[in-house]
Structures are given as structure tokens and as C-alpha cells.
Short mmCIF file of C-alpha atoms in Angstrom, two decimals:
data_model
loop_
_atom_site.label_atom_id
_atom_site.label_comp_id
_atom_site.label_asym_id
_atom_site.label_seq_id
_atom_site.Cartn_x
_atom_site.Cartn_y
_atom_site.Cartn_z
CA UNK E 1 -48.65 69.36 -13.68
CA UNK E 2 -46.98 72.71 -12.51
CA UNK E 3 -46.50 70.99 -9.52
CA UNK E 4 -44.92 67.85 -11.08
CA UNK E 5 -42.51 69.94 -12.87
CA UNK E 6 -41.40 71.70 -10.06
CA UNK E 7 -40.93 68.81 -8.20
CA UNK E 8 -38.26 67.66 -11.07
CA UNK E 9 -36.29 70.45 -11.51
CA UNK E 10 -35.90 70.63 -7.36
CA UNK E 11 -35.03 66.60 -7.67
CA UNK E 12 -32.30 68.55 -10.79
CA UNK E 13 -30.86 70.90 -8.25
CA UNK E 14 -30.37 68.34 -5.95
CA UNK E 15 -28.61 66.46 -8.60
CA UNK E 16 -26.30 68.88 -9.32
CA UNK E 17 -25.28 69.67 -5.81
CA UNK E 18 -24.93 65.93 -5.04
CA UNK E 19 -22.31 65.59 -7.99
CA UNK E 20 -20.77 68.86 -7.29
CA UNK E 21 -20.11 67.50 -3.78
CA UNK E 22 -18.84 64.06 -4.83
CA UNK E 23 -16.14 65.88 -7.15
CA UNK E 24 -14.47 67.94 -4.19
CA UNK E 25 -14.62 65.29 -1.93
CA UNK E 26 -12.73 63.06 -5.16
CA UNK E 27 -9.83 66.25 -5.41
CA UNK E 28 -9.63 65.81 -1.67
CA UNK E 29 -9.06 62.16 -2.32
CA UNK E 30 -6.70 62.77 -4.85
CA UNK E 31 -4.78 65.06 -3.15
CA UNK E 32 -3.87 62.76 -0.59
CA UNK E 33 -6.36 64.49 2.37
CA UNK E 34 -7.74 61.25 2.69
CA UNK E 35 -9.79 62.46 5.96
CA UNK E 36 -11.27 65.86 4.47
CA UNK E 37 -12.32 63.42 1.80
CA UNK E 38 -14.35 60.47 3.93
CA UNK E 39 -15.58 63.53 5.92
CA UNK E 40 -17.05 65.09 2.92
CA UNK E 41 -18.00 61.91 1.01
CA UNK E 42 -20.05 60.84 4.06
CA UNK E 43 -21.40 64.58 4.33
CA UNK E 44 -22.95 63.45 0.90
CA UNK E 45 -24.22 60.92 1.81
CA UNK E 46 -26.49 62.04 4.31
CA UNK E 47 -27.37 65.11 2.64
CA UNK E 48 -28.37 63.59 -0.39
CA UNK E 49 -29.10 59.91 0.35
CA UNK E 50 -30.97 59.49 -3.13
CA UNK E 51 -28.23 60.88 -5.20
CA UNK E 52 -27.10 58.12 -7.71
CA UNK E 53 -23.11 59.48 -6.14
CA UNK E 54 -24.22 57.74 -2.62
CA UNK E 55 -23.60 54.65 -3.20
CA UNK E 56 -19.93 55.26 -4.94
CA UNK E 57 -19.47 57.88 -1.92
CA UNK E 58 -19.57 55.05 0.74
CA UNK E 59 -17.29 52.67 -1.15
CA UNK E 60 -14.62 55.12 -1.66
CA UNK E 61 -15.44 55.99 2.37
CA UNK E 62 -14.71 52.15 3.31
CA UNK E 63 -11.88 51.92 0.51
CA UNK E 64 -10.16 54.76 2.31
CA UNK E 65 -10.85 53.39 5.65
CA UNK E 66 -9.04 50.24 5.09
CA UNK E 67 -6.30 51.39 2.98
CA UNK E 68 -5.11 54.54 3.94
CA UNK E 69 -6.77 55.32 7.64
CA UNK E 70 -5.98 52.13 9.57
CA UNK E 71 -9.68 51.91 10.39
CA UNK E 72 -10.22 48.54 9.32
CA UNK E 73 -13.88 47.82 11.77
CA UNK E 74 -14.97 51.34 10.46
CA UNK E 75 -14.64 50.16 6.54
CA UNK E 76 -16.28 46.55 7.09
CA UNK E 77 -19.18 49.03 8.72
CA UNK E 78 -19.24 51.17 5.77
CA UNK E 79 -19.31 48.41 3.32
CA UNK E 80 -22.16 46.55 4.99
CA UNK E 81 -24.24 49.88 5.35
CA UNK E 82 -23.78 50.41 1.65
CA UNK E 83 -25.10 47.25 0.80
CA UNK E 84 -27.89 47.78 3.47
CA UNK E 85 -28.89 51.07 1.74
CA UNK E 86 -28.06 50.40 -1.78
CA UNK E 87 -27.99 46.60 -2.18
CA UNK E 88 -28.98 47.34 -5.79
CA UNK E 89 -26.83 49.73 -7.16
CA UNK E 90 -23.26 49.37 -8.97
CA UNK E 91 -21.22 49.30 -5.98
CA UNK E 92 -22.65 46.68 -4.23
CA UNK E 93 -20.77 43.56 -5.91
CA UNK E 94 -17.39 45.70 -4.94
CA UNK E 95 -18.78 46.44 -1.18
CA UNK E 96 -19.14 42.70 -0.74
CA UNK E 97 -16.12 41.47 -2.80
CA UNK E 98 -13.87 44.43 -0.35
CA UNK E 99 -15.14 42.61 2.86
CA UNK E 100 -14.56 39.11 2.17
CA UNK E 101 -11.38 40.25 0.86
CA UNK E 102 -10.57 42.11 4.41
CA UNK E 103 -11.13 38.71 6.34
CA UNK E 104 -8.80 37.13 3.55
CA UNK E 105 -5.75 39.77 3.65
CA UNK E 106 -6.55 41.77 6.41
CA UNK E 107 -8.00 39.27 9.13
CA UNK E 108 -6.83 36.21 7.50
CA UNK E 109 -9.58 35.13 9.00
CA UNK E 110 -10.41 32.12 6.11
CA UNK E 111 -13.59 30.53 7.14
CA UNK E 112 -14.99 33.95 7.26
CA UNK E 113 -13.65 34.96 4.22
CA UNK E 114 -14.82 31.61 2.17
CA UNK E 115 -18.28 32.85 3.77
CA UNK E 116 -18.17 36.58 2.32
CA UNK E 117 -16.83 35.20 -1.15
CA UNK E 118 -19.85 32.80 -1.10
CA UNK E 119 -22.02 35.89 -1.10
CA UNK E 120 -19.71 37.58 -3.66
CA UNK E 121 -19.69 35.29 -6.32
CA UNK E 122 -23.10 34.85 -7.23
CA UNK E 123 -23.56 38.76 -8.50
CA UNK E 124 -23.83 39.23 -12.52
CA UNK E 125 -20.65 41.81 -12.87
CA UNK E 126 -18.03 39.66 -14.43
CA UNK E 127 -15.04 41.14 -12.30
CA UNK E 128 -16.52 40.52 -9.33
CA UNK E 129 -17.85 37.01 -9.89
CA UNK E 130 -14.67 36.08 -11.81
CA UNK E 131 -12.29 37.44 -8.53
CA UNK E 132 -14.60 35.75 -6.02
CA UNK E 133 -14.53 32.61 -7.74
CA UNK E 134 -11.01 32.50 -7.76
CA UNK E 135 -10.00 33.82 -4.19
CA UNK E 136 -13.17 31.21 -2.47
CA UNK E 137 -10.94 28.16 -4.16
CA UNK E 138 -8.15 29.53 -2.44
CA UNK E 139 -9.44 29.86 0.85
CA UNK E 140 -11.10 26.70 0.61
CA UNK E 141 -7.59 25.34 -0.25
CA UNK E 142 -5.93 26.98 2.35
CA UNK E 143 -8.29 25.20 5.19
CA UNK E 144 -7.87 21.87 3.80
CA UNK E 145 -10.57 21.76 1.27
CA UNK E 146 -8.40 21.12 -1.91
CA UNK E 147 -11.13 18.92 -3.42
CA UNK E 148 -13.70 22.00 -3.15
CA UNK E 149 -11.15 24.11 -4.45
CA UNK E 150 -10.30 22.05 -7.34
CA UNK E 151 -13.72 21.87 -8.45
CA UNK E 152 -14.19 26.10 -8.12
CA UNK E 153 -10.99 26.69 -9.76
CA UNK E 154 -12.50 24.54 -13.18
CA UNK E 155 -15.64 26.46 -12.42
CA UNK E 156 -14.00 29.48 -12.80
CA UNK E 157 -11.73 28.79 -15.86
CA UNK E 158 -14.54 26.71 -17.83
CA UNK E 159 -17.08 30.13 -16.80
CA UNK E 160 -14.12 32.60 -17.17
CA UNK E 161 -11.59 30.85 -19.74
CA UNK E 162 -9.71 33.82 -20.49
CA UNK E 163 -10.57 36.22 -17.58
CA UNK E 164 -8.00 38.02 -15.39
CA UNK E 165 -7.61 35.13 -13.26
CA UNK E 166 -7.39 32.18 -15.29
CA UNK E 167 -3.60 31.86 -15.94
CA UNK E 168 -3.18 31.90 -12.13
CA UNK E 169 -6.42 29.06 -11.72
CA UNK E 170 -4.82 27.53 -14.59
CA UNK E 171 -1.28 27.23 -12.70
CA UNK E 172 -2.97 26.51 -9.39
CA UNK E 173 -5.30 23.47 -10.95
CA UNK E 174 -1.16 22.25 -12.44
CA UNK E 175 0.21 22.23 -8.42
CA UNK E 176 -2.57 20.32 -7.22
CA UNK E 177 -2.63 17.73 -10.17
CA UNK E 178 0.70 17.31 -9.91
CA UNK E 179 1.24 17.31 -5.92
CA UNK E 180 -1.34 13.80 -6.25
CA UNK E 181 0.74 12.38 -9.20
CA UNK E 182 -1.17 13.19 -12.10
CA UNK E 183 1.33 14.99 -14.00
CA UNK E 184 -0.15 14.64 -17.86
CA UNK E 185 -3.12 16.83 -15.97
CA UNK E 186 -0.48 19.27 -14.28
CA UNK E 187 1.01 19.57 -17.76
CA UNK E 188 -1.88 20.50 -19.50
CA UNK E 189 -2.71 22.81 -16.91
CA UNK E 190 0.56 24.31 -16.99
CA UNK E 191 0.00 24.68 -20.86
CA UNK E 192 -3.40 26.40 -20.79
CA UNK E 193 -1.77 28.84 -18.05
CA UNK E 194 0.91 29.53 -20.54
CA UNK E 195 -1.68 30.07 -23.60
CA UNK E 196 -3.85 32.62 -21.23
CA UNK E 197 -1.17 34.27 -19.55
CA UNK E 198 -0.72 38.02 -19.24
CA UNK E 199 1.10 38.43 -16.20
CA UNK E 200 5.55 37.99 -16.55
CA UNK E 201 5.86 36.13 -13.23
CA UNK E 202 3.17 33.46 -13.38
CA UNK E 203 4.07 32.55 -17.08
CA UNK E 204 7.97 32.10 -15.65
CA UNK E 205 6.15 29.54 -12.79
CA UNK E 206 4.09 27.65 -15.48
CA UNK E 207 7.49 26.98 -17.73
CA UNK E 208 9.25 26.05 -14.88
CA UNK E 209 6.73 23.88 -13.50
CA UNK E 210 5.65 22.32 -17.00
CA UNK E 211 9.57 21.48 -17.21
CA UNK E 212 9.48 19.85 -14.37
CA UNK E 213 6.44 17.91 -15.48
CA UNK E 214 8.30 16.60 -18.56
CA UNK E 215 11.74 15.76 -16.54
CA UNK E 216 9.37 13.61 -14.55
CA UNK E 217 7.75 12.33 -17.55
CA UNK E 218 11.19 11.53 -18.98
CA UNK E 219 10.83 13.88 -21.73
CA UNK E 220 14.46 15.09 -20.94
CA UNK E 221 15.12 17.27 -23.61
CA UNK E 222 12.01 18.96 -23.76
CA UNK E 223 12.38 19.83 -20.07
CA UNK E 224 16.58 21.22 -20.78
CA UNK E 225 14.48 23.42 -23.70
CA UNK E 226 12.60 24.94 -21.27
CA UNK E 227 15.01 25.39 -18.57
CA UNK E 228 17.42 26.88 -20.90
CA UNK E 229 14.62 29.52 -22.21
CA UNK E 230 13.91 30.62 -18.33
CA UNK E 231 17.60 30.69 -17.65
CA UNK E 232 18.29 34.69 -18.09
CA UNK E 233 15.09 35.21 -16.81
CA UNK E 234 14.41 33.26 -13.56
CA UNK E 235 15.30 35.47 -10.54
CA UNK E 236 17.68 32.07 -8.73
CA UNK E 237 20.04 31.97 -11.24
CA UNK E 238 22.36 29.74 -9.48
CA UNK E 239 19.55 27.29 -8.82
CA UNK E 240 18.42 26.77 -12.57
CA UNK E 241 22.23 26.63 -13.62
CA UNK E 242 22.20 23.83 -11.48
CA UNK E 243 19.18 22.40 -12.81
CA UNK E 244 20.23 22.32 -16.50
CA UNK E 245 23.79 20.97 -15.64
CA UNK E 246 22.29 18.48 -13.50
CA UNK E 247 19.42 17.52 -16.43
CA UNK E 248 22.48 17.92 -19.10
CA UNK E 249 24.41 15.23 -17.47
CA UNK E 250 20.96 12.92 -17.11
CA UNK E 251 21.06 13.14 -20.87
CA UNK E 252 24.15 11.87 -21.26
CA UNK E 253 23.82 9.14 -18.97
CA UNK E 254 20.49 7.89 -20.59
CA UNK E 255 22.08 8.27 -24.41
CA UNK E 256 25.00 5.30 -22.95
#
């Protein structure tokens, strides 16, 4: 027993150290001495390997690596030995979600990057999953597989309907419907992007692309309602002054 307890309050100690450790090497981080910081984060790490810290220690170490170092081999290296070590613990969906998007943005390396998102998305934290999901459809889209990414896209928004990503899945599902001619689909689309959306700049895109879904669905005035809304905010003014003048004088033809 005596020696059980002793046992536990050394395992304490270590605790402590292990988090006092992790916090200077996080004011390092902060402070913007991003290489005192992956130098003490990875001192952590091998002096207290068990700490619950060591597996948040190597994902800021491969974070900083990639973003702020240049090191871009070195973080893929520190990713995959964190999920070697601790393929269990919290930061493992992140490790794996950070390389496959490094092949993505900073290889774009897609094949390899539809890979690393196939290993992503099946993890149970919701970001993760959600974020794979959506950046696998477009990789597979970008290599030609628009059929694959359709059907991943309406896997994500019918498992995700109102996650971080569905207005942009939403808007992405209205281009491809309507790039094959199906534009009551793109329209709908366009419409559940608009219900979901958060984000300014993709709700602007899903007006101006549902108006253009209507002008080609001869639902003229409908599509001048929308153009007119989006007129003092769309960024090309001159090119959606046009585009009302020109649908204006459609109108006018059609009402002879």
C-alpha cells in the first residue's frame, strides 16, 4: 500500500512538471519565439512521454513547423509520430486531418490528399469528420471524380446539415447540378446554402447563382429581385449593373 501511494504522488509530481512545462513552452508560442517553443514542447515530450500534455505538445510542434518554420517534411514527421505514439488521444483526429490537409494546400498533391482525408473522416469528433468530408469531395472533384464528389458532398450535408461546412457543400452540390443542366436541383441547392449560411461571401455566391438559376428558368423578375438586392454589395459593380440593365430590358421585350 505505502508503496502504491508513493508511486501516485511521484506519477502527481510528474504531472505537475509536465503541465508546468507545456505552459512556458505555450508563452513561448505566444510570444512569437516559435523555435524556443517546438524546442521546449518536444523537450516535453521526451521527458514526460506519459503526460496527458504529450500528445497536444507534438501537434502544436507540427502546427508550428508548417506554419511558421517553413519545415513542412519535419511537421508531416511530427504528425505521423503523434499518431504513432498517441493514436488514441484527442489530438489524433487533428494530426491526421493537418496532413492530408498539407498534401491538399501545401503539396497540392490531390491523390495523396483524397488518401489522408480517407483516413480522416472516419474518426467520431464532429469537426474533424465534418472538414474531411467536405475537403475529400473536393479533391475528388478536382481529379475528375465529380460523381464521387457529388455523392460525399450529400453525405456530408444529410450527416452534417447545419455544420460549418454545409453552406459551402450546399453551394458546391448548386455548381455541379447546374453545370449538367439540372437547374431546379442547382436552385434548391442554392436555397438550402442560403438557409444555412453563416459566412458574407458564400451567401453573396448562392444569390447570385440562384438568380441566375431563375433567369434561366425564365423566372425574370425573380432573378432582377435578386440582382438588385446584391447590387451594393457584390464586389464587380460594373458587371451586375450590366446584368440588371441587360435582364431589365429582357423584361420589356417579353411583356410586348
Amino acid at each position: 500500500m505505502l508503496a502504491l501511494v508513493s508511486a501516485l504522488a511521484g506519477c502527481e509530481v510528474f504531472d505537475k512538471q509536465a503541465a508546468l512545462e507545456y505552459e512556458a513552452a505555450t508563452k513561448r508560442w505566444y510570444a512569437g519565439d516559435y523555435p524556443a517553443a517546438v524546442s521546449m514542447y518536444i523537450s516535453l515530450v521526451k521527458n514526460h512521454p506519459y503526460s496527458p500534455h504529450a500528445d497536444n505538445a507534438l501537434y502544436w510542434v507540427g502546427v508550428t513547423q508548417f506554419l511558421y518554420l517553413g519545415e513542412t517534411e519535419k511537421s508531416l514527421q511530427t504528425f505521423r509520430l503523434l499518431l504513432k505514439k498517441y493514436p488514441r488521444r484527442d489530438m489524433a483526429p487533428a494530426a491526421q486531418l493537418y496532413i492530408a490537409e498539407i498534401y491538399d494546400l501545401g503539396y497540392n498533391d490531390y491523390p495523396r490528399a483524397i488518401e489522408e482525408y480517407r483516413k480522416a473522416a472516419p474518426y467520431a469528433d464532429k469537426d474533424v469528420r465534418e472538414k474531411s468530408l467536405y475537403s475529400l469531395a473536393d479533391n475528388l472533384f478536382r481529379v475528375g471524380k465529380s460523381d464521387e464528389a457529388r455523392d460525399t458532398w450529400i453525405g456530408q450535408v444529410k450527416e452534417f446539415p447545419r455544420g460549418g461546412k454545409a453552406d459551402i457543400a450546399f453551394y458546391r452540390l448548386g455548381t455541379l447540378s447546374f453545370s449538367k443542366g439540372n437547374i431546379e436541383e442547382a436552385a434548391a441547392y442554392y436555397r438550402r446554402s442560403l438557409e444555412v449560411s453563416k459566412d458574407k461571401e458564400i451567401a453573396i455566391k448562392a444569390k447570385y447563382a440562384l438568380a441566375q438559376c431563375l433567369e434561366a428558368s425564365e423566372h425574370l423578375k425573380d432573378a432582377l429581385a435578386i440582382y438588385q438586392e446584391l447590387e451594393p454589395l457584390y464586389q464587380n459593380k460594373e458587371a451586375i449593373q450590366i446584368k440588371i440593365r441587360a435582364l431589365e430590358t429582357r423584361i420589356i421585350k417579353k411583356s410586348y
